């Protein structure tokens, strides 16, 4: 509903003269859609990975903010074929690493075990494992920090009305 | 039947035709309709209505599927457009896609275009610095190009005229090389920008001013702006999407609706102009040949005067393609100079640095503008081994440091923490390039576009003067940042960055006093075809270091005033 209130502010700025454009009422957060080039099980696994990197605490974690869908979409649409292959191979590698360490699937591991699997991969001599964790971690941070939740609540993002002050004291 | 034909011709006859609806075409439309002329405005692209056709303008950052980044399939298919900083998820729909409008690069040239009502006035960066006598005097003093037929005094009242209507924010700085205008309140400078400005004043005895940039934003709307239906700039800095408030100047929010209100404007979209029609018997232009963008049907439109405002290189293309028995090489092109002496602004290099001080201060909010360093080289006398000089954008902000080490709850905690790093500053060079005969555009003899119009061949490149200027910018800015206490000073030249990406191309149909060495007179009329006016970037004799758009606006308003006066005297 952020969008609606922003449009209201436009209307207020114009003394209510502005009529709402057609596309304004058609928008929903879901209209972006999700990209599912991965099997459902892989998508779930990716969800658990991003959640391990940024978990739910008293505030939402990466999974409930759908950061895994963002990561998938970026790799599919923007990153090119080598990254798409790296994603598929990396997901296999995650389960392999979990099996070796704890003789169970990654999703069956508890939180410390999951963190250990990812840390192991990040420090592995295998460049594929290392690069995969790096790519997913970077996308998780990017997706999380640019999510509606983080931008509104943490960064206090507000599109308009805006202002600029060139010199403000840092609040200690 | 003959009656029907006469009616049809009558329907296609106007007092004036304006080719193009961008920043200068919009002004031509406003001025000509405002003086009572029934005016046809031709736009090759689709209509873009103010507010309703800005589909991304109210979208929040997280609503973009890729947070602004373009999908690889699109960047792969559009290598030229993709090099433009604003070709992003929120504004890519306003840029020309490479495959649809091909051209030939004899030398690398990134031609950035916006084919729609409003043209590039929708996506421009809005810098509006006046030119000075040091710019208009330049060619005569320095011996390049040809002498401008006008001086600052000729254009100054027209600068004021367009500034008041468009709404330009700025500070009265009293600088001879950057005349003050009719300003709305300026944006604020950041403390580190102020610090730099003070240090420069001290170390260079006020010869290297650093000021707030002047730009087309309604920082405090006046009645004339409210009458246009425009409102206060909200500092969103999302201008390239189209502004629902009309907070910055665009043809869509300002000049075109104003022209439409007169009832004298007919706007035809999807109308690709093929050529100007020249009548041998009347010895003047009688109209414009148009190809429908979709049906490809050809139609002629007629008028007493024609304003060519298709944007610099497309104006050149249309005029080169306007061939007749009288002008076999393009309209008005007796001297063979049409398409030559194209120049641009050199934006190839930047510099960055940090400051360890001012740790108790930050900036807050968004500023749709930056600070500005007016040209300080070779202004009052020649002092370097290159001609002319450069201006520079300058900006300072304090970046948040984000600790991304670790994973899990510890990472989450550090992502929530706000830690400020050093102040960072950046500056980009805006160098004047010298118009040369060897920088030119021509029509390809064989290749055509989808409308059967010859493709443009562009042969424009940097020269030694530009290389020397880049070196000087690096040296001078490094010295200036050093004396102001900055550290980690880094220059970033991009030798692969082709001309064109500056989006400041000018020339090819230059003004001048002598028909032997120029195409247009001091009123932007062809020396040899007085009822055709060219008032966009194509008319420029030289390029200055300042942003050119404001000058296009002022020149257009001035030429339109002259055109109507001449028409009323029966001279056209």
XYZ file of C-alpha atoms in Angstrom:
744
model
C 0.000 0.000 0.000
C 3.072 2.222 -0.009
C 2.325 2.957 -3.643
C -1.223 4.106 -3.057
C -0.174 6.532 -0.360
C 2.575 7.885 -2.602
C 0.009 8.539 -5.305
C -2.212 10.243 -2.773
C 0.692 12.536 -2.003
C 0.910 13.427 -5.685
C -2.770 14.216 -5.685
C -2.356 16.362 -2.581
C 0.541 18.247 -4.177
C -1.801 19.144 -7.009
C -4.771 19.970 -4.828
C -6.409 16.761 -5.998
C -6.501 17.851 -9.615
C -4.592 14.890 -10.915
C -6.529 11.852 -12.022
C -5.052 8.442 -11.314
C -3.477 6.805 -14.335
C -4.882 3.421 -15.362
C -1.811 1.431 -14.407
C -1.822 2.747 -10.846
C -4.787 0.679 -9.743
C -3.588 -2.471 -11.454
C -0.378 -2.872 -9.578
C 0.184 -5.651 -7.048
C 3.375 -6.808 -5.327
C 2.926 -10.116 -7.130
C 2.879 -8.518 -10.583
C 6.657 -8.809 -10.692
C 6.106 -12.582 -10.672
C 8.543 -15.311 -9.857
C 10.921 -17.078 -12.180
C 10.924 -20.834 -11.784
C 13.499 -22.343 -14.047
C 14.518 -24.545 -11.134
C 12.643 -27.640 -9.943
C 10.508 -26.926 -6.870
C 12.895 -28.879 -4.628
C 15.818 -26.725 -5.788
C 13.812 -23.565 -5.226
C 13.062 -24.745 -1.695
C 16.733 -25.510 -1.121
C 17.696 -22.039 -2.342
C 15.116 -20.630 0.095
C 16.839 -22.456 2.946
C 20.244 -21.215 1.782
C 19.291 -17.534 1.801
C 17.559 -18.049 5.137
C 20.781 -19.530 6.543
C 22.700 -16.474 5.336
C 20.115 -14.006 6.747
C 17.825 -15.855 9.174
C 14.508 -14.846 10.693
C 14.974 -13.465 14.206
C 12.547 -11.025 15.743
C 12.512 -9.550 12.230
C 11.879 -11.334 8.922
C 14.648 -13.371 7.326
C 15.613 -13.593 3.663
C 13.287 -16.470 2.843
C 10.050 -14.865 3.951
C 11.102 -11.728 2.030
C 11.380 -13.983 -1.051
C 15.019 -13.111 -1.541
C 15.602 -16.575 -3.052
C 13.159 -15.743 -5.825
C 14.985 -12.490 -6.452
C 18.321 -14.351 -6.584
C 16.902 -16.869 -9.040
C 15.459 -14.148 -11.223
C 18.770 -12.259 -11.317
C 20.774 -15.369 -12.201
C 18.256 -16.413 -14.837
C 17.708 -12.988 -16.460
C 20.812 -10.898 -15.830
C 23.819 -13.083 -15.097
C 24.169 -15.281 -18.191
C 24.661 -18.966 -18.763
C 27.811 -19.702 -16.703
C 26.061 -18.377 -13.591
C 22.965 -20.452 -14.347
C 25.112 -23.576 -14.577
C 26.997 -22.575 -11.424
C 23.678 -22.265 -9.584
C 22.488 -25.741 -10.565
C 25.842 -27.351 -9.785
C 26.163 -25.393 -6.549
C 22.822 -26.657 -5.254
C 23.966 -30.248 -5.866
C 27.239 -29.462 -4.139
C 25.411 -28.131 -1.065
C 23.669 -31.435 -0.527
C 26.861 -33.387 -1.249
C 28.741 -31.359 1.343
C 25.947 -31.839 3.892
C 25.876 -35.594 3.220
C 29.638 -35.859 3.695
C 29.647 -33.905 6.931
C 26.388 -34.999 8.572
C 25.076 -37.881 6.396
C 21.847 -36.023 5.721
C 20.379 -33.510 3.279
C 21.062 -29.802 3.841
C 17.399 -29.142 4.645
C 17.536 -31.827 7.359
C 20.481 -30.112 9.088
C 20.022 -27.756 12.029
C 21.114 -24.114 11.864
C 24.708 -24.516 13.150
C 25.213 -27.441 10.761
C 23.855 -25.426 7.819
C 26.153 -22.521 8.636
C 29.055 -24.961 8.860
C 28.228 -26.429 5.411
C 28.209 -22.983 3.817
C 31.373 -21.900 5.647
C 33.120 -25.080 4.517
C 32.097 -24.415 0.922
C 33.157 -20.775 1.138
C 36.615 -21.859 2.324
C 36.865 -24.878 0.018
C 39.700 -25.349 -2.422
C 37.081 -26.124 -5.074
C 36.566 -22.789 -6.875
C 33.040 -23.825 -7.938
C 31.932 -24.217 -4.299
C 33.579 -20.960 -3.271
C 32.142 -18.945 -6.152
C 28.661 -20.400 -5.667
C 28.514 -19.379 -2.010
C 29.916 -15.950 -2.866
C 27.307 -15.412 -5.598
C 24.377 -16.504 -3.423
C 25.614 -14.510 -0.432
C 26.025 -11.340 -2.506
C 22.577 -11.742 -4.050
C 21.069 -12.449 -0.637
C 22.551 -9.258 0.815
C 21.494 -7.238 -2.235
C 17.971 -8.653 -2.225
C 17.565 -8.253 1.523
C 18.860 -4.685 1.684
C 16.619 -3.697 -1.227
C 13.510 -5.451 -0.013
C 10.479 -3.404 0.872
C 10.801 -4.527 4.486
C 14.408 -3.394 4.880
C 14.101 -0.181 2.888
C 10.987 1.022 4.668
C 11.738 -0.116 8.210
C 15.506 0.021 8.396
C 16.533 2.668 5.855
C 13.298 4.687 6.341
C 13.042 4.997 2.568
C 10.465 7.457 1.363
C 10.119 8.268 -2.322
C 8.382 11.605 -1.910
C 8.012 14.243 -0.744
C 11.741 14.572 -0.515
C 14.303 17.072 0.699
C 18.027 17.587 0.773
C 20.152 18.894 3.590
C 23.815 19.282 2.722
C 25.102 19.280 6.263
C 23.400 17.409 9.089
C 24.988 16.322 12.372
C 25.466 12.595 12.789
C 23.262 11.374 15.612
C 25.537 9.503 17.944
C -12.561 14.823 -57.704
C -10.467 17.905 -58.038
C -12.433 19.516 -55.215
C -11.613 16.570 -52.984
C -7.926 16.896 -53.777
C -7.987 20.582 -53.025
C -9.650 19.844 -49.711
C -7.044 17.239 -48.940
C -4.197 19.620 -49.662
C -5.952 22.271 -47.578
C -6.201 19.840 -44.691
C -2.494 19.251 -44.963
C -1.588 22.921 -45.079
C -0.536 24.876 -42.010
C 1.148 28.179 -41.241
C 4.159 26.426 -39.772
C 5.576 22.933 -39.429
C 7.870 21.869 -36.591
C 9.867 18.685 -37.139
C 10.434 17.044 -33.750
C 8.842 17.464 -30.323
C 11.904 17.350 -28.056
C 13.422 20.173 -26.070
C 13.786 22.615 -28.998
C 10.776 21.371 -31.016
C 8.587 21.918 -27.971
C 9.776 25.511 -27.745
C 9.196 26.087 -31.468
C 5.653 24.715 -31.043
C 4.963 26.931 -28.037
C 6.312 30.108 -29.599
C 4.729 29.677 -33.029
C 1.276 28.717 -31.716
C 1.541 31.454 -29.101
C 1.956 33.982 -31.893
C -1.169 32.668 -33.592
C 0.285 30.344 -36.210
C -1.562 27.137 -37.029
C 1.302 24.768 -36.392
C 1.812 21.123 -37.250
C 4.232 19.317 -34.940
C 5.633 16.106 -36.401
C 6.986 13.410 -34.108
C 8.376 10.172 -35.488
C 7.633 8.191 -32.331
C 4.604 7.464 -30.199
C 2.705 9.851 -27.990
C 3.817 10.207 -24.384
C 1.218 12.098 -22.382
C 2.313 13.869 -19.243
C 1.759 11.634 -16.180
C -0.436 8.946 -17.764
C 2.338 7.662 -20.036
C 5.007 7.472 -17.329
C 4.406 3.818 -16.393
C 7.268 3.508 -13.882
C 7.151 6.927 -12.275
C 5.572 5.865 -8.980
C 7.222 2.454 -8.701
C 9.158 1.746 -5.535
C 12.724 0.433 -5.916
C 11.745 -3.079 -4.800
C 8.993 -3.276 -7.397
C 11.495 -3.603 -10.207
C 12.065 -7.291 -10.919
C 15.836 -6.826 -11.157
C 16.181 -3.764 -8.916
C 16.832 -1.633 -11.976
C 19.415 -3.815 -13.666
C 18.656 -4.717 -17.281
C 18.168 -8.351 -18.285
C 21.102 -9.742 -20.249
C 19.003 -10.542 -23.330
C 18.202 -6.823 -23.644
C 21.760 -5.554 -23.062
C 23.086 -8.148 -25.513
C 20.578 -7.006 -28.126
C 21.222 -3.290 -27.423
C 24.945 -2.756 -26.880
C 24.743 0.935 -27.850
C 21.706 1.977 -25.797
C 22.962 -0.135 -22.872
C 26.044 2.036 -22.521
C 23.849 4.982 -21.496
C 23.688 5.429 -17.721
C 19.916 5.887 -17.783
C 19.107 2.780 -19.857
C 17.817 0.939 -16.809
C 14.682 -0.954 -15.870
C 12.845 2.240 -14.952
C 13.461 4.265 -18.129
C 14.613 1.879 -20.881
C 11.210 2.231 -22.557
C 12.102 5.817 -23.496
C 15.299 4.886 -25.368
C 15.695 3.824 -28.991
C 16.539 0.120 -29.341
C 19.584 -0.576 -31.504
C 18.037 -2.937 -34.053
C 15.016 -0.775 -34.845
C 16.956 2.293 -35.969
C 20.284 1.249 -37.489
C 23.088 3.622 -38.451
C 26.624 3.160 -39.725
C 29.586 3.849 -37.448
C 32.519 4.768 -39.651
C 34.144 5.428 -36.307
C 32.708 4.286 -32.954
C 29.876 6.632 -31.940
C 27.211 5.763 -29.356
C 24.152 7.512 -30.715
C 21.611 7.762 -27.891
C 18.094 8.675 -28.996
C 14.568 8.999 -27.640
C 11.892 8.648 -30.308
C 8.637 9.753 -28.687
C 6.724 12.898 -27.923
C 9.070 14.904 -25.712
C 12.130 13.171 -27.141
C 15.115 13.261 -24.841
C 13.616 16.126 -22.798
C 12.038 13.319 -20.759
C 15.329 11.646 -19.840
C 17.831 14.489 -19.897
C 20.102 15.284 -16.938
C 18.709 18.870 -16.744
C 21.905 20.902 -16.459
C 21.137 24.423 -17.681
C 24.186 26.683 -17.552
C 24.192 29.782 -19.751
C 26.945 30.206 -22.300
C 29.022 33.393 -22.138
C 30.856 35.681 -24.514
C 33.946 33.551 -23.853
C 32.028 30.816 -25.684
C 30.456 32.843 -28.483
C 33.754 34.739 -29.026
C 35.747 31.518 -28.983
C 36.080 30.662 -32.672
C 36.938 34.249 -33.633
C 39.530 34.532 -30.875
C 41.052 31.075 -31.145
C 40.820 30.566 -34.890
C 38.815 27.332 -35.080
C 35.446 26.707 -36.800
C 33.946 30.039 -37.993
C 32.883 33.143 -36.141
C 29.479 32.913 -34.484
C 27.033 35.399 -36.063
C 25.685 36.208 -32.594
C 27.119 37.206 -29.242
C 25.968 36.768 -25.665
C 24.123 40.102 -25.794
C 21.952 38.802 -28.657
C 20.858 35.753 -26.736
C 20.818 37.041 -23.128
C 17.207 38.333 -23.154
C 16.091 35.038 -24.659
C 17.898 33.105 -21.961
C 15.875 35.117 -19.434
C 12.700 34.498 -21.398
C 13.038 30.711 -21.479
C 14.437 30.461 -17.941
C 11.382 32.164 -16.464
C 9.026 29.737 -18.209
C 11.043 26.541 -17.858
C 12.038 27.184 -14.241
C 15.770 27.080 -13.600
C 17.246 26.788 -10.128
C 20.616 28.313 -9.396
C 22.663 30.741 -7.378
C 23.715 34.182 -8.602
C 27.484 33.675 -8.590
C 28.539 36.729 -10.607
C 30.949 34.850 -12.856
C 31.943 36.292 -16.222
C 32.384 32.845 -17.797
C 28.998 31.643 -16.508
C 26.437 34.464 -16.585
C 23.703 34.467 -13.954
C 20.124 33.811 -14.996
C 16.551 34.255 -13.768
C 16.906 31.755 -10.981
C 14.609 29.905 -8.635
C 16.282 29.123 -5.284
C 19.430 27.023 -5.633
C 19.926 23.535 -4.287
C 22.165 23.347 -1.254
C 25.797 22.368 -1.447
C 27.028 19.555 0.810
C 29.485 20.581 3.537
C 32.419 18.923 1.800
C 31.466 20.631 -1.482
C 31.425 23.953 0.422
C 34.780 23.088 1.936
C 36.217 22.403 -1.519
C 34.754 25.668 -2.799
C 36.308 27.641 0.098
C 39.685 25.971 -0.331
C 39.687 26.717 -4.056
C 38.831 30.375 -3.405
C 41.727 30.585 -0.942
C 44.372 28.720 -2.959
C 43.525 30.060 -6.402
C 42.472 33.568 -5.459
C 38.867 33.101 -6.658
C 39.916 32.042 -10.152
C 38.559 28.512 -9.785
C 35.013 28.839 -8.441
C 33.042 25.798 -7.306
C 29.305 26.484 -7.295
C 25.981 24.676 -7.164
C 24.888 23.522 -10.638
C 22.044 25.314 -12.365
C 19.302 22.970 -13.412
C 15.744 22.848 -14.715
C 13.945 22.093 -11.446
C 11.039 23.928 -9.844
C 12.596 24.482 -6.434
C 9.967 27.168 -5.858
C 7.215 27.172 -8.493
C 6.077 30.599 -9.667
C 2.568 31.440 -10.968
C 3.710 30.812 -14.554
C 4.674 27.257 -13.611
C 1.441 26.580 -11.759
C -0.431 27.820 -14.840
C 1.342 25.102 -16.785
C -0.010 22.546 -14.312
C 3.416 21.923 -12.864
C 4.317 21.690 -9.209
C 7.152 21.703 -6.749
C 10.121 19.400 -7.372
C 9.937 16.631 -4.768
C 13.660 15.775 -4.852
C 12.996 12.198 -5.867
C 15.743 12.255 -8.493
C 13.745 9.779 -10.578
C 13.416 12.282 -13.421
C 14.310 9.898 -16.249
C 11.008 8.094 -15.622
C 8.986 11.214 -16.381
C 7.938 13.417 -13.473
C 4.266 13.321 -12.411
C 4.682 16.699 -10.666
C 6.248 18.391 -13.671
C 9.017 19.170 -11.185
C 11.632 19.336 -13.913
C 11.270 20.822 -17.353
C 10.197 18.571 -20.211
C 8.338 19.277 -23.439
C 5.641 16.892 -22.203
C 4.909 18.792 -18.994
C 5.540 22.311 -20.187
C 5.837 23.611 -23.750
C 3.647 21.091 -25.602
C 0.572 21.345 -23.336
C 1.012 25.137 -23.424
C 1.030 25.036 -27.242
C -1.974 22.688 -27.251
C -3.966 25.129 -25.078
C -3.796 27.748 -27.837
C -5.888 25.448 -30.025
C -3.423 26.138 -32.822
C -1.316 22.990 -32.522
C -1.812 19.775 -34.438
C 0.454 17.045 -33.126
C 1.026 14.115 -35.463
C 2.841 11.185 -33.899
C 4.296 8.175 -35.734
C 5.279 10.557 -38.527
C 8.777 9.913 -39.829
C 10.048 12.917 -41.754
C 11.675 11.924 -45.034
C 12.700 15.352 -46.359
C 11.897 19.025 -46.772
C 10.138 19.791 -50.046
C 11.793 22.584 -52.058
C 9.858 24.373 -54.805
C 12.146 25.547 -57.627
C 9.635 28.077 -58.968
C 8.917 29.727 -55.653
C 12.561 29.313 -54.646
C 11.598 28.258 -51.157
C 10.547 25.254 -49.147
C 6.869 24.464 -49.325
C 6.494 21.573 -46.959
C 7.632 18.303 -45.475
C 7.417 14.737 -46.782
C 6.281 12.322 -44.078
C 6.211 8.516 -43.935
C 3.721 6.912 -41.580
C 5.745 4.888 -39.063
C 3.322 1.947 -39.265
C 1.608 1.947 -42.675
C 4.724 3.364 -44.442
C 2.344 5.543 -46.440
C 3.884 8.779 -47.770
C 2.099 12.107 -47.312
C 3.172 15.688 -47.912
C 2.357 18.536 -45.542
C 2.658 22.188 -46.439
C 3.478 25.401 -44.614
C 5.013 28.817 -45.050
C 7.778 28.226 -42.543
C 9.458 25.066 -41.350
C 11.384 24.547 -38.132
C 13.772 21.592 -38.155
C 14.183 20.292 -34.582
C 14.726 16.570 -35.045
C 17.798 16.592 -32.707
C 21.246 17.319 -34.065
C 22.139 14.283 -36.144
C 18.613 13.538 -37.337
C 18.214 17.158 -38.459
C 21.409 16.660 -40.472
C 20.001 13.434 -41.906
C 16.709 15.002 -42.989
C 18.439 17.992 -44.584
C 21.002 15.835 -46.403
C 18.085 13.765 -47.670
C 16.217 16.893 -48.879
C 17.516 16.770 -52.454
C 16.161 18.817 -55.328
C 17.449 20.097 -58.664
C 18.378 23.337 -56.954
C 19.995 21.517 -53.987
C 21.268 18.139 -55.263
C 23.449 17.627 -52.161
C 20.882 18.476 -49.523
C 18.896 21.568 -48.598
C 20.887 24.786 -48.594
C 24.099 22.846 -49.180
C 25.746 24.928 -51.909
C 29.068 24.977 -50.073
C 29.152 21.244 -49.311
C 29.485 21.871 -45.568
C 26.170 20.299 -44.541
C 26.895 17.430 -42.123
C 30.411 18.659 -41.384
C 31.964 20.255 -38.290
C 30.066 18.006 -35.910
C 31.392 18.257 -32.352
C 30.382 17.095 -28.893
C 31.425 17.219 -25.242
C 34.215 15.083 -23.891
C 32.843 13.154 -20.888
C 35.477 10.432 -21.106
C 37.151 10.837 -17.752
C 36.349 11.141 -14.058
C 38.261 11.549 -10.809
C 37.414 10.415 -7.290
C 38.850 11.064 -3.833
C 38.111 10.823 -0.125
C 38.276 13.170 2.846
C 38.975 11.977 6.363
C 37.458 15.040 8.035
C 33.890 16.222 8.617
C 33.155 12.973 10.449
C 30.409 14.632 12.519
C 28.349 15.504 9.404
C 26.282 13.718 6.782
C 23.896 14.752 4.034
C 20.244 13.877 4.317
C 17.683 13.411 1.574
C 18.184 13.497 -2.184
C 19.397 16.258 -4.495
C 18.596 15.966 -8.196
C 21.626 18.068 -9.111
C 25.321 18.396 -8.293
C 27.921 21.056 -7.756
C 29.719 22.479 -10.755
C 33.173 23.754 -11.603
C 32.880 26.294 -14.444
C 35.620 26.395 -17.049
C 38.802 27.911 -15.621
C 41.287 27.041 -18.386
C 42.092 29.476 -21.219
C 39.127 31.680 -20.277
C 40.697 35.117 -20.256
C 43.854 34.236 -22.163
C 45.416 31.203 -23.804
C 47.536 29.500 -21.158
C 47.873 25.838 -22.238
C 49.003 23.936 -25.329
C 45.405 22.940 -26.101
C 42.514 25.080 -27.275
C 39.498 25.862 -25.075
C 38.771 24.163 -21.734
C 36.497 22.047 -19.628
C 33.857 22.380 -16.967
C 33.266 19.650 -14.424
C 30.512 18.216 -12.328
C 31.454 17.811 -8.678
C 29.646 15.978 -5.916
C 30.308 14.843 -2.349
C 28.504 12.383 -0.169
C 29.150 10.208 2.775
C 28.797 6.546 2.057
C 27.528 4.042 4.560
C 29.959 1.226 5.204
C 28.260 -2.127 5.327
C 30.071 -4.970 7.031
C 29.262 -8.090 5.015
C 31.556 -10.526 6.794
C 30.197 -13.785 8.210
C 26.818 -15.441 7.788
C 23.732 -15.969 9.859
C 22.578 -13.804 12.766
C 25.911 -11.974 13.047
C 25.694 -10.906 9.383
C 22.104 -9.797 9.868
C 23.085 -7.693 12.873
C 25.891 -5.967 10.986
C 23.602 -5.259 7.994
C 21.289 -3.395 10.372
C 24.080 -1.192 11.699
C 24.603 2.263 10.285
C 28.290 3.063 9.996
C 29.557 6.024 8.093
C 32.777 5.845 6.137
C 34.840 8.726 4.788
C 33.335 11.445 2.663
C 33.776 10.633 -0.997
C 33.885 13.083 -3.846
C 33.690 12.558 -7.571
C 34.049 14.817 -10.561
C 33.416 14.293 -14.249
C 34.966 16.320 -17.019
C 32.859 18.106 -19.614
C 35.376 19.151 -22.236
C 34.756 21.376 -25.236
C 35.656 19.591 -28.447
C 36.669 21.523 -31.545
C 34.361 21.322 -34.582
C 36.423 19.964 -37.482
C 35.655 19.209 -41.106
C 36.914 15.668 -40.501
C 34.118 15.075 -37.971
C 31.075 14.643 -40.189
C 27.953 12.678 -41.023
C 26.800 11.567 -44.481
C 24.051 9.431 -45.953
C 24.921 5.839 -46.747
C 24.606 5.364 -50.525
C 22.994 1.930 -50.212
C 21.721 1.121 -46.715
C 18.269 2.322 -45.714
C 16.131 2.003 -42.606
C 12.700 0.364 -42.320
C 11.115 3.460 -43.911
C 13.378 3.514 -46.958
C 15.336 6.505 -45.636
C 19.133 6.350 -46.074
C 21.010 5.343 -42.952
C 23.293 7.931 -41.374
C 27.040 7.280 -41.503
C 28.791 8.856 -38.527
C 32.475 9.663 -38.624
C 33.298 11.498 -35.406
C 36.299 10.974 -33.128
C 38.443 12.506 -30.399
C 41.632 14.320 -31.400
C 44.957 15.333 -29.805
C 43.355 18.439 -28.325
C 40.945 16.203 -26.407
C 43.761 13.956 -25.174
C 45.741 16.966 -23.915
C 42.656 18.304 -22.188
C 42.042 14.964 -20.431
C 45.618 15.010 -19.169
C 45.212 18.581 -17.943
C 41.950 17.726 -16.152
C 43.716 14.885 -14.346
C 46.653 17.104 -13.363
C 44.664 20.169 -12.344
C 41.963 18.287 -10.440
C 44.563 16.159 -8.655
C 46.350 19.335 -7.576
C 43.082 20.998 -6.523
C 41.911 17.993 -4.504
C 45.346 17.664 -2.915
C 45.504 21.265 -1.722
C 41.968 20.874 -0.318
C 43.131 17.952 1.836
C 41.682 15.035 -0.077
C 43.356 11.635 -0.239
C 43.085 8.439 -2.260
C 42.775 10.527 -5.434
C 42.105 8.289 -8.423
C 41.638 9.176 -12.077
C 39.491 6.963 -14.258
C 39.921 7.450 -17.988
C 37.903 5.237 -20.291
C 39.776 5.383 -23.619
C 37.191 2.986 -25.091
C 34.296 5.331 -24.328
C 33.189 6.542 -27.747
C 31.874 10.018 -28.533
C 28.087 10.187 -28.455
C 27.540 8.868 -24.958
C 27.802 12.474 -23.752
C 24.504 13.047 -25.635
C 25.693 16.585 -26.414
C 26.299 16.233 -30.167
C 26.196 19.565 -31.984
C 26.853 21.035 -35.410
C 26.621 19.958 -39.046
C 24.281 22.834 -39.996
C 26.283 25.582 -38.365
C 25.417 29.253 -38.104
C 27.742 31.895 -39.472
C 28.003 35.245 -41.185
C 29.189 34.040 -44.569
C 27.137 31.712 -46.821
C 30.426 30.332 -48.127
C 31.451 28.960 -44.742
C 28.154 28.337 -42.948
C 24.625 27.103 -43.603
C 22.485 29.291 -41.337
C 22.406 33.025 -40.680
C 22.159 34.717 -37.295
C 18.418 34.017 -37.148
C 18.922 30.280 -37.836
C 17.521 30.620 -41.360
C 19.257 28.889 -44.225
C 21.255 31.531 -46.101
C 19.787 30.126 -49.314
C 16.339 28.994 -48.170
C 15.030 31.634 -45.812
C 11.812 29.915 -44.716
C 13.563 26.904 -43.177
C 14.955 27.343 -39.651
C 17.215 24.905 -37.798
C 17.338 25.588 -34.055
C 18.397 22.358 -32.374
C 21.946 21.174 -31.690
C 22.617 21.009 -35.440
C 22.827 24.818 -35.673
C 25.680 25.194 -33.212
C 28.897 26.737 -34.523
C 30.993 25.614 -31.556
C 30.229 23.660 -28.394
C 31.329 25.566 -25.247
C 31.900 23.613 -22.040
C 28.412 24.234 -20.682
C 25.391 21.995 -21.156
C 23.777 23.003 -24.458
C 20.008 22.453 -23.931
C 19.236 25.866 -22.419
C 20.955 27.506 -25.381
C 18.868 25.420 -27.814
C 15.746 26.672 -26.038
C 16.817 30.326 -26.141
C 17.942 30.158 -29.782
C 14.631 28.522 -30.750
C 12.485 31.147 -29.025
C 14.552 33.916 -30.621
C 14.342 32.370 -34.110
C 10.582 31.787 -33.806
C 10.073 35.435 -32.862
C 12.068 36.527 -35.906
C 10.286 34.040 -38.192
C 6.846 35.357 -37.276
C 7.930 38.992 -37.667
C 9.402 38.237 -41.109
C 6.304 36.301 -42.093
C 4.088 39.222 -41.148
C 6.277 41.519 -43.231
C 5.753 39.161 -46.160
C 9.410 38.264 -46.384
C 8.992 34.495 -46.099
